[in-house]
Short mmCIF file of C-alpha atoms and ligand atoms in Angstrom, two decimals:
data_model
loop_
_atom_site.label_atom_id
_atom_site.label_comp_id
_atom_site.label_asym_id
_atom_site.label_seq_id
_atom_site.Cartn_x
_atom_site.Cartn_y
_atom_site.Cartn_z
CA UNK A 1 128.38 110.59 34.70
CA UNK A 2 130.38 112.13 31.85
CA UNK A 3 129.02 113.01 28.53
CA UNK A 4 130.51 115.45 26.08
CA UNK A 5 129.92 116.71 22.27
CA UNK A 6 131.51 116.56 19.47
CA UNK A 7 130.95 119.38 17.01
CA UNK A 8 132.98 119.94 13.68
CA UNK A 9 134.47 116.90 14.22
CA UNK A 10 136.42 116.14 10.94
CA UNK A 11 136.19 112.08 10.71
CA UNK A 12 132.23 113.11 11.49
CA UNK A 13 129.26 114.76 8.76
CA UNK A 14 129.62 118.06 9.03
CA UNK A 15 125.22 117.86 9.28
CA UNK A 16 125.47 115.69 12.58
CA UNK A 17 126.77 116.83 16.25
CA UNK A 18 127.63 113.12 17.72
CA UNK A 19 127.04 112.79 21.86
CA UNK A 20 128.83 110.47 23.42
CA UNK A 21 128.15 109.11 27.11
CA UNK A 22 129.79 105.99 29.16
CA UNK A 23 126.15 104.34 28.07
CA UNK A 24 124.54 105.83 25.09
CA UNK A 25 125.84 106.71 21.73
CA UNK A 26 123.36 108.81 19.69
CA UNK A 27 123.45 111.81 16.90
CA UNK A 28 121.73 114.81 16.82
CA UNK A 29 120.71 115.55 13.24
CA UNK A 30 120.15 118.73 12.13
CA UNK A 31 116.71 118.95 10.24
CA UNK A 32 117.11 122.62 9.13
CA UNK A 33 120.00 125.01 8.74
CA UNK A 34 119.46 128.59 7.50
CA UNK A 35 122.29 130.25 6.81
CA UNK A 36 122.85 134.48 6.22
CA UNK A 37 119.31 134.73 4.76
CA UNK A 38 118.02 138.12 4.02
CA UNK A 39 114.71 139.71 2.48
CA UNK A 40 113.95 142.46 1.10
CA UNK A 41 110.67 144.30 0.65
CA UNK A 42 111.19 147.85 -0.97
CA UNK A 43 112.58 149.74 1.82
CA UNK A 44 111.30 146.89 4.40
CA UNK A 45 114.23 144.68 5.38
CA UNK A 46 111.44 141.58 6.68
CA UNK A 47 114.97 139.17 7.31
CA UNK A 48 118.14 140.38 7.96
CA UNK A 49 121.20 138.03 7.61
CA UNK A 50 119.64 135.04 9.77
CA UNK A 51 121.25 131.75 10.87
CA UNK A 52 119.35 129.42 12.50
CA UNK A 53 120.15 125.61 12.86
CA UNK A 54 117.02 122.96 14.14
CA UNK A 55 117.79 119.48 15.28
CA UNK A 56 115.82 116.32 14.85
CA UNK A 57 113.53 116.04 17.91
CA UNK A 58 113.71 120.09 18.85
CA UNK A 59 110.18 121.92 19.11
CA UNK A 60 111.95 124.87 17.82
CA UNK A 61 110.49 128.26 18.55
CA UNK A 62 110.38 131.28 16.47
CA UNK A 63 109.47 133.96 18.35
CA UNK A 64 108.78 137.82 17.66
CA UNK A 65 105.78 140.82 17.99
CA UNK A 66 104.47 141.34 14.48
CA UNK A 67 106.49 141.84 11.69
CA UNK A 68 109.68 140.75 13.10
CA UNK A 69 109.96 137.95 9.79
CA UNK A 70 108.53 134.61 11.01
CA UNK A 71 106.00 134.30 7.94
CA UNK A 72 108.88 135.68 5.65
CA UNK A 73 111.65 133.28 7.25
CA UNK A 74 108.95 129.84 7.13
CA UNK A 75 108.22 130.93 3.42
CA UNK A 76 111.36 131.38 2.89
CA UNK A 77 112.11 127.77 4.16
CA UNK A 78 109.08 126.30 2.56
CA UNK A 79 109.92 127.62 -0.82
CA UNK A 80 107.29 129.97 -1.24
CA UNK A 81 109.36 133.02 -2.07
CA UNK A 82 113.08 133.08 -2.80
CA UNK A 83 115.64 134.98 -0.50
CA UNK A 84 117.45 138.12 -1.40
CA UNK A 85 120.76 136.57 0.02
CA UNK A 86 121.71 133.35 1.85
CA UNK A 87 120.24 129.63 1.29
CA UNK A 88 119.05 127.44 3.48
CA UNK A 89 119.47 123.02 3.56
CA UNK A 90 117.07 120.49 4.76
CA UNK A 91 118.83 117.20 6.29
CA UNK A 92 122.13 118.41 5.09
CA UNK A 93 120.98 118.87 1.70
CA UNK A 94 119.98 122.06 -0.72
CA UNK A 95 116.08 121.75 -0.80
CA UNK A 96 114.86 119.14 -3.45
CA UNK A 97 111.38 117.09 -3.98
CA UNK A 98 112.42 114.37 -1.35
CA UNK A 99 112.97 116.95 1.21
CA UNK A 100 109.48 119.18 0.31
CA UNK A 101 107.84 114.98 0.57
CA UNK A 102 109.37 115.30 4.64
CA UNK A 103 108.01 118.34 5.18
CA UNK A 104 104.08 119.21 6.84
CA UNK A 105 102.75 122.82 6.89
CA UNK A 106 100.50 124.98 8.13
CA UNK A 107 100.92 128.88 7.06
CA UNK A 108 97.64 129.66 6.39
CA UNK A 109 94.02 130.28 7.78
CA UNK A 110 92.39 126.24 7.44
CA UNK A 111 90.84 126.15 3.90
CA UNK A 112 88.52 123.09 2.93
CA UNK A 113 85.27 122.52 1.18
CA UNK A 114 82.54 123.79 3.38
CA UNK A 115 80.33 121.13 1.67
CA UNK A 116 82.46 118.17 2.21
CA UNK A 117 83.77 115.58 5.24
CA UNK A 118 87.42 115.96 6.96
CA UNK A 119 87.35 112.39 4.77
CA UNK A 120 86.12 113.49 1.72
CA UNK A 121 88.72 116.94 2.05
CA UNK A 122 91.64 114.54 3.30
CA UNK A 123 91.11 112.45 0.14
CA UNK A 124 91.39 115.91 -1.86
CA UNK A 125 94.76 116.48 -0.16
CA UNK A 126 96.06 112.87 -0.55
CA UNK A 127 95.15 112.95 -4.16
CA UNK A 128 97.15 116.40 -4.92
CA UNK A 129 100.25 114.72 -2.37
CA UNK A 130 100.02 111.58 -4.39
CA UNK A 131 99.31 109.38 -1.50
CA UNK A 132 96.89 106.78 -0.30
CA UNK A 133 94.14 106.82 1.58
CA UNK A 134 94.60 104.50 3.97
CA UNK A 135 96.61 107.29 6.60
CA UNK A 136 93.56 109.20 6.75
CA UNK A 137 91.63 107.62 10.10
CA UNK A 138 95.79 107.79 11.88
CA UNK A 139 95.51 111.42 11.14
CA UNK A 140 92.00 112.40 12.50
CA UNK A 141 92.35 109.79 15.38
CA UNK A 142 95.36 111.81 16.03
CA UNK A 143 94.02 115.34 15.76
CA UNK A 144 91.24 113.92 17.84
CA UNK A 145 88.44 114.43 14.88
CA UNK A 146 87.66 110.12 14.18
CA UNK A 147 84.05 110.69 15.81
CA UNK A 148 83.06 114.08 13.27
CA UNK A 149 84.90 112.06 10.36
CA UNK A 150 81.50 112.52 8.60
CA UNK A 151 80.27 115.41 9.53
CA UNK A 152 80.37 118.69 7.06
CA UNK A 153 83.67 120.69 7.42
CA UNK A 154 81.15 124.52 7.64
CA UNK A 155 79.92 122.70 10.90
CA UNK A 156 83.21 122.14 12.52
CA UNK A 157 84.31 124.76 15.16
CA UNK A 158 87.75 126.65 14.38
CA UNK A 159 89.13 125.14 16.47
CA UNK A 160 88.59 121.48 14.90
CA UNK A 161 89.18 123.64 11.61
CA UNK A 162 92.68 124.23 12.75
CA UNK A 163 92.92 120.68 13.91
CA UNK A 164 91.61 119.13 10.17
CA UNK A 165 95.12 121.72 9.32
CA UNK A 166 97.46 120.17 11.03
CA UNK A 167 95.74 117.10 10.31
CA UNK A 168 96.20 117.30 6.47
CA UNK A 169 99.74 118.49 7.27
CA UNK A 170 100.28 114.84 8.64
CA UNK A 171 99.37 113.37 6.15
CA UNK A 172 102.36 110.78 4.57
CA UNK A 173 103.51 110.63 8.18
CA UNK A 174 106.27 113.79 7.54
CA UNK A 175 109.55 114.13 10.06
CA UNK A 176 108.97 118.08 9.91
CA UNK A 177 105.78 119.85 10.58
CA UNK A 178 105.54 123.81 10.67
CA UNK A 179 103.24 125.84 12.31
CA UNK A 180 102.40 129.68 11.83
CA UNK A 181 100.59 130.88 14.32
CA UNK A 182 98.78 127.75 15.10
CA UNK A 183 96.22 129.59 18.15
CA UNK A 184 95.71 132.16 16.20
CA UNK A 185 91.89 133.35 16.81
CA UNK A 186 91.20 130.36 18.92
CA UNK A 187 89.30 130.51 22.27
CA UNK A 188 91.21 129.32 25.47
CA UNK A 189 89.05 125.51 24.87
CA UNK A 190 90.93 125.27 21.32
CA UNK A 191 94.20 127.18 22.47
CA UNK A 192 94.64 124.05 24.59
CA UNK A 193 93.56 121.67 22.74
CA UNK A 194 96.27 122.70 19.98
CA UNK A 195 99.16 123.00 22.59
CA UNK A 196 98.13 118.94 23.78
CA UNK A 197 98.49 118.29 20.15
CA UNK A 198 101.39 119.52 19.44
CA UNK A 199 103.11 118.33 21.97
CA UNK A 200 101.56 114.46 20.94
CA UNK A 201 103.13 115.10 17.49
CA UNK A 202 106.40 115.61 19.27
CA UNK A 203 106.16 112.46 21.35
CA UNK A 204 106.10 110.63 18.00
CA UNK A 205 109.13 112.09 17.04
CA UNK A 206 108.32 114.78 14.54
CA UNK A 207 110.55 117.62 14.56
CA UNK A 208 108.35 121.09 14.83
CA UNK A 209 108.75 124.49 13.94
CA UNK A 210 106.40 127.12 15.27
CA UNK A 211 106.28 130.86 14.71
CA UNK A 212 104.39 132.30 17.73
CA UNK A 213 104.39 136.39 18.97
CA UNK A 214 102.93 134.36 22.30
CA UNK A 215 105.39 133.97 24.93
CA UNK A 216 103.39 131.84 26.61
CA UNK A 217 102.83 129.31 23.71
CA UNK A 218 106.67 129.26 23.57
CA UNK A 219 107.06 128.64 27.22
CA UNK A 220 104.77 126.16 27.22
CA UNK A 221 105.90 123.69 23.98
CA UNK A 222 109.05 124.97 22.62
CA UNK A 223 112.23 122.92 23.34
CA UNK A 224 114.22 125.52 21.50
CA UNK A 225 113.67 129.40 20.41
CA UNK A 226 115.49 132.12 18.33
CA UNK A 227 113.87 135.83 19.39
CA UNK A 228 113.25 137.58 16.03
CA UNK A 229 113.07 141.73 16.04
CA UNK A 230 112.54 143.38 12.92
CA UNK A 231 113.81 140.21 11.07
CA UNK A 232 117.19 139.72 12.93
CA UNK A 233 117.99 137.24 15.15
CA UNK A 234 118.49 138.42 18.75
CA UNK A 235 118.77 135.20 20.85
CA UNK A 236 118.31 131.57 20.06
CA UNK A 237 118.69 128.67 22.99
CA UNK A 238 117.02 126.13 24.60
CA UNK A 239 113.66 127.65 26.56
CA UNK A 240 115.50 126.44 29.87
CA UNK A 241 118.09 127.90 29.46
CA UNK A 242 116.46 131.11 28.61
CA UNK A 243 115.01 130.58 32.17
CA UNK A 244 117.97 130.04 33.74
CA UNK A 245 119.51 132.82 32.87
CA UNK A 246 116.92 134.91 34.32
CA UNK A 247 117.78 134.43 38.05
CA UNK A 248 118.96 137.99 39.46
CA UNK A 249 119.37 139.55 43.19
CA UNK A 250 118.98 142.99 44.86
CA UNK A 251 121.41 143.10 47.14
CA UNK A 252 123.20 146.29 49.52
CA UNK A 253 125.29 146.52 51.86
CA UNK A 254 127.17 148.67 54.28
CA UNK A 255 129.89 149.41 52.16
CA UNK A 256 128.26 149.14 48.66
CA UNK A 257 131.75 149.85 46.86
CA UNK A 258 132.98 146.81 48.57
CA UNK A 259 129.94 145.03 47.38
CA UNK A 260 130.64 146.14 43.76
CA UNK A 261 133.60 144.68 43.67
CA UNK A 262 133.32 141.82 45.14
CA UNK A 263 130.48 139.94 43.93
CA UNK A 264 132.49 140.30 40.11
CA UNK A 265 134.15 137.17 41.27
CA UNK A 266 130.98 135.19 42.23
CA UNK A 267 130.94 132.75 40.19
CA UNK A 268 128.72 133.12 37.18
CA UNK A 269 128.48 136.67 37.74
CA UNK A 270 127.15 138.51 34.66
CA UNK A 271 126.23 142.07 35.01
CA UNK A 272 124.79 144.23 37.45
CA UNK A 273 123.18 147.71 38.40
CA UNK A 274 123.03 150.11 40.64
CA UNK A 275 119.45 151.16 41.61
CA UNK A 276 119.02 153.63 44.15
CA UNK A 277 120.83 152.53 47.56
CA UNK A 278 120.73 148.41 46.22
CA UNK A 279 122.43 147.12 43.15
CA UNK A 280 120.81 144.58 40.75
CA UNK A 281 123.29 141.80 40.71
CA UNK A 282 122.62 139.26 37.30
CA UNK A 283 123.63 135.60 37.14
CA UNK A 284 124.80 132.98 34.40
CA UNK A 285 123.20 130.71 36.60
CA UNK A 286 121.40 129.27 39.27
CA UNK A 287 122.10 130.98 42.04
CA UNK A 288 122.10 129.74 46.19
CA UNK A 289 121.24 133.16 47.88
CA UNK A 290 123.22 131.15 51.36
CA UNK A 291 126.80 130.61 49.12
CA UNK A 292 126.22 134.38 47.92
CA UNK A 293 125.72 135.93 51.48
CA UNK A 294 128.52 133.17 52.38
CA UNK A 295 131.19 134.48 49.48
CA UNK A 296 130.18 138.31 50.14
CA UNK A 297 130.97 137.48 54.25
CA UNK A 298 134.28 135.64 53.78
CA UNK A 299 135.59 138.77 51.13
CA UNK A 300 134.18 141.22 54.21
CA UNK A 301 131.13 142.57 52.87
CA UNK A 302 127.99 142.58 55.54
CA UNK A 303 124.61 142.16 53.66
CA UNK A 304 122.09 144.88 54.56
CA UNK A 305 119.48 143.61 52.10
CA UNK A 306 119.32 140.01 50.00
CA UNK A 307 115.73 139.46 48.16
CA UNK A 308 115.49 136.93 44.91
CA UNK A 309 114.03 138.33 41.75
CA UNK A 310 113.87 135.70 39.50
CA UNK A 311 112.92 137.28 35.80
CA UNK A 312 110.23 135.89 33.03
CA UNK A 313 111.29 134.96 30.13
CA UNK A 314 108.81 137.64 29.09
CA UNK A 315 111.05 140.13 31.20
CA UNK A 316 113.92 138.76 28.91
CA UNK A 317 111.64 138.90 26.04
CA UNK A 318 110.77 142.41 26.30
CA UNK A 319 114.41 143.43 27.71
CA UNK A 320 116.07 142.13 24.72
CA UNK A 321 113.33 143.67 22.58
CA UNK A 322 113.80 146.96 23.79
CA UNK A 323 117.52 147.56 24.01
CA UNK A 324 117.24 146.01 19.79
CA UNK A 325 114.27 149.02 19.57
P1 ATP B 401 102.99 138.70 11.64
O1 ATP B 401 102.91 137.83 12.84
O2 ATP B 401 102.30 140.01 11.81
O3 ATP B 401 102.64 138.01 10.34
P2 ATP B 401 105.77 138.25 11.08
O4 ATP B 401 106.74 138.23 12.19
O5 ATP B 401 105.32 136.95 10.52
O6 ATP B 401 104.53 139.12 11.52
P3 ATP B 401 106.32 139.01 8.37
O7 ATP B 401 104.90 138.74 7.96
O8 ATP B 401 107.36 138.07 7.92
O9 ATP B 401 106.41 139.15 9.96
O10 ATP B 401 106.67 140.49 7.90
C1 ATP B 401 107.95 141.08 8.10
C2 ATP B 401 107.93 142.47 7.48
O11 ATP B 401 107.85 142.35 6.07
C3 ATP B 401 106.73 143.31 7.89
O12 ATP B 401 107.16 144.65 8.03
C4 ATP B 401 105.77 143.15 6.74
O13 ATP B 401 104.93 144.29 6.63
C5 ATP B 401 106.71 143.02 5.57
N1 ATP B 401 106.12 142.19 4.49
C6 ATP B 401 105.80 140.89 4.59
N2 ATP B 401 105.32 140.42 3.40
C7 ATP B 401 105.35 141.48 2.54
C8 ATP B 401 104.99 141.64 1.17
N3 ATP B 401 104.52 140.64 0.43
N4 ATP B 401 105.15 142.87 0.62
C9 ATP B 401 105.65 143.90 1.36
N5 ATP B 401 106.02 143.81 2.66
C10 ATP B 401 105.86 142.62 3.24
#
């Protein structure tokens, strides 16, 4: 089956990529788009020139060691401090009230009365959002905190703490939620608990936006990421693609100039290196280690040595980390 995109499409809003198929006809909408947004702190550049687009659906990832911007870029996005340079639009539009109304957050350490219920705190947060409070048992059935609705928040683990969070952050039912660090501090019990949530809020539709230094968080609930290194933007794609990059061979052979040359027209050759007597051969794509040995035999090159490495996305992390140090 045939399906294709059309981008920049000028009969088509500029905010939507359309995908077309024999069967389904659907847009992709894009939630967020930042675009050439710097900051500046004295002599600390925390963003540099970043563009960054998020789609309606995406869990999208934003993913760096400390420092690299994430808190600066989401308060940035959230309104919390202006930009040096650059803006930034929320469902095609410059930020207004009735985008802030769409939008659930989380950027902070959980902060309730210590004295009061999740109900009693939710009704405090529904009174200052000017809603009802009739979306508050959806929101702790959700966050999975109905059965300690009563119970004082200074008796609630951190863990449920970071739950009642995102909880209040769902309140008004909002199509964006973001997340700073949302396992931040939490033991492996409430690591996975958040992760399972997350990834419920995502079934309903919600578009997400996390900012994570954890690989493995990324890995494990991101649709999307853009790597972050002292505030620029070094890579942004979808997580599996990220993975599929990462497939790479050692290969030698008995005439390793021969081998050099030839594998350049494998198909979706990318780079390679030469360590020691093997080379280091890195693919586009998914790679069949038969078609290779096949390709290398037909162009006359005899194999001494084949063996897979297939590369983390924490090898790519940290790769692309250090040739940006
Ligand atoms: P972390 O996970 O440690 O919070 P981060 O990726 O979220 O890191 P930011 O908090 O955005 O990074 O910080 C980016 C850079 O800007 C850092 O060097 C930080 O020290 C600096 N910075 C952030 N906020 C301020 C501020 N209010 N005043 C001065 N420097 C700041």
């Amino acid at each position: 089956m045939h399906s294709f995109c059309i981008c920049n499409n000028p009969v088509l809003p500029a905010s939507k990529i359309y995908c077309f198929s024999p069967f389904i006809l659907h847009k992709l909408e894009t939630v967020l788009s930042i675009r050439n947004i710097s900051k500046r702190y004295g002599k600390i550049q925390a963003v540099d020139d970043l563009n960054l687009e998020v789609m309606k659906g995406q869990v999208f990832g934003l993913l760096g060691p400390n420092g690299s911007g994430k808190t600066t870029t989401l308060s940035v996005i959230l309104e919390l401090i202006r930009p040096g340079s650059g803006d930034f639009q929320w469902f095609g539009q410059p930020p207004s009230k009735a985008s802030r109304k769409r939008i659930g957050s989380v950027i902070e350490s959980p902060n309730f009365f210590p004295y009061l219920s999740p109900v009693n705190n939710l009704k405090i947060v529904a009174d200052i959002k000017d809603l009802g409070y009739d979306d508050i048992g959806r929101v702790l059935n959700l966050t999975g905190l109905y059965e300690r609705r009563n119970s004082r928040f200074r008796t609630f683990s951190f863990g449920m703490k970071q739950r009642l969070a995102v909880a209040s952050a769902l309140l008004g039912n909002p199509d964006i939620l973001i997340l700073d660090e949302p396992t931040n501090g939490l033991d492996p019990q409430g690591i996975a608990h958040i992760r399972e949530l997350i990834l419920l809020i995502a079934q309903q539709g919600i578009t997400i936006i996390i900012a994570s230094h954890l690989l493995d968080e990324i890995q494990k609930v991101c649709t999307h990421v853009a790597v972050l290194s002292k505030g620029k933007k070094l890579f942004d794609g979808e997580v599996s693609e990220v993975l599929a990059i990462s497939d790479s061979y050692e290969l030698s052979a008995e005439n390793p100039a021969a081998l050099s040359e030839s594998i350049k027209a494998f198909p979706g050759y990318r780079s390679a290196t030469v360590a020691g007597e093997k080379i280091l051969v890195y693919f586009n794509s998914e790679v069949n280690p038969g078609e290779l040995n096949r390709f290398l035999f037909a162009q006359g090159v005899i194999l001494t040595h084949l063996a897979e490495r297939k590369r983390s996305l924490e090898q790519h992390f940290l790769e692309l980390l250090r040739d940006n140090a």
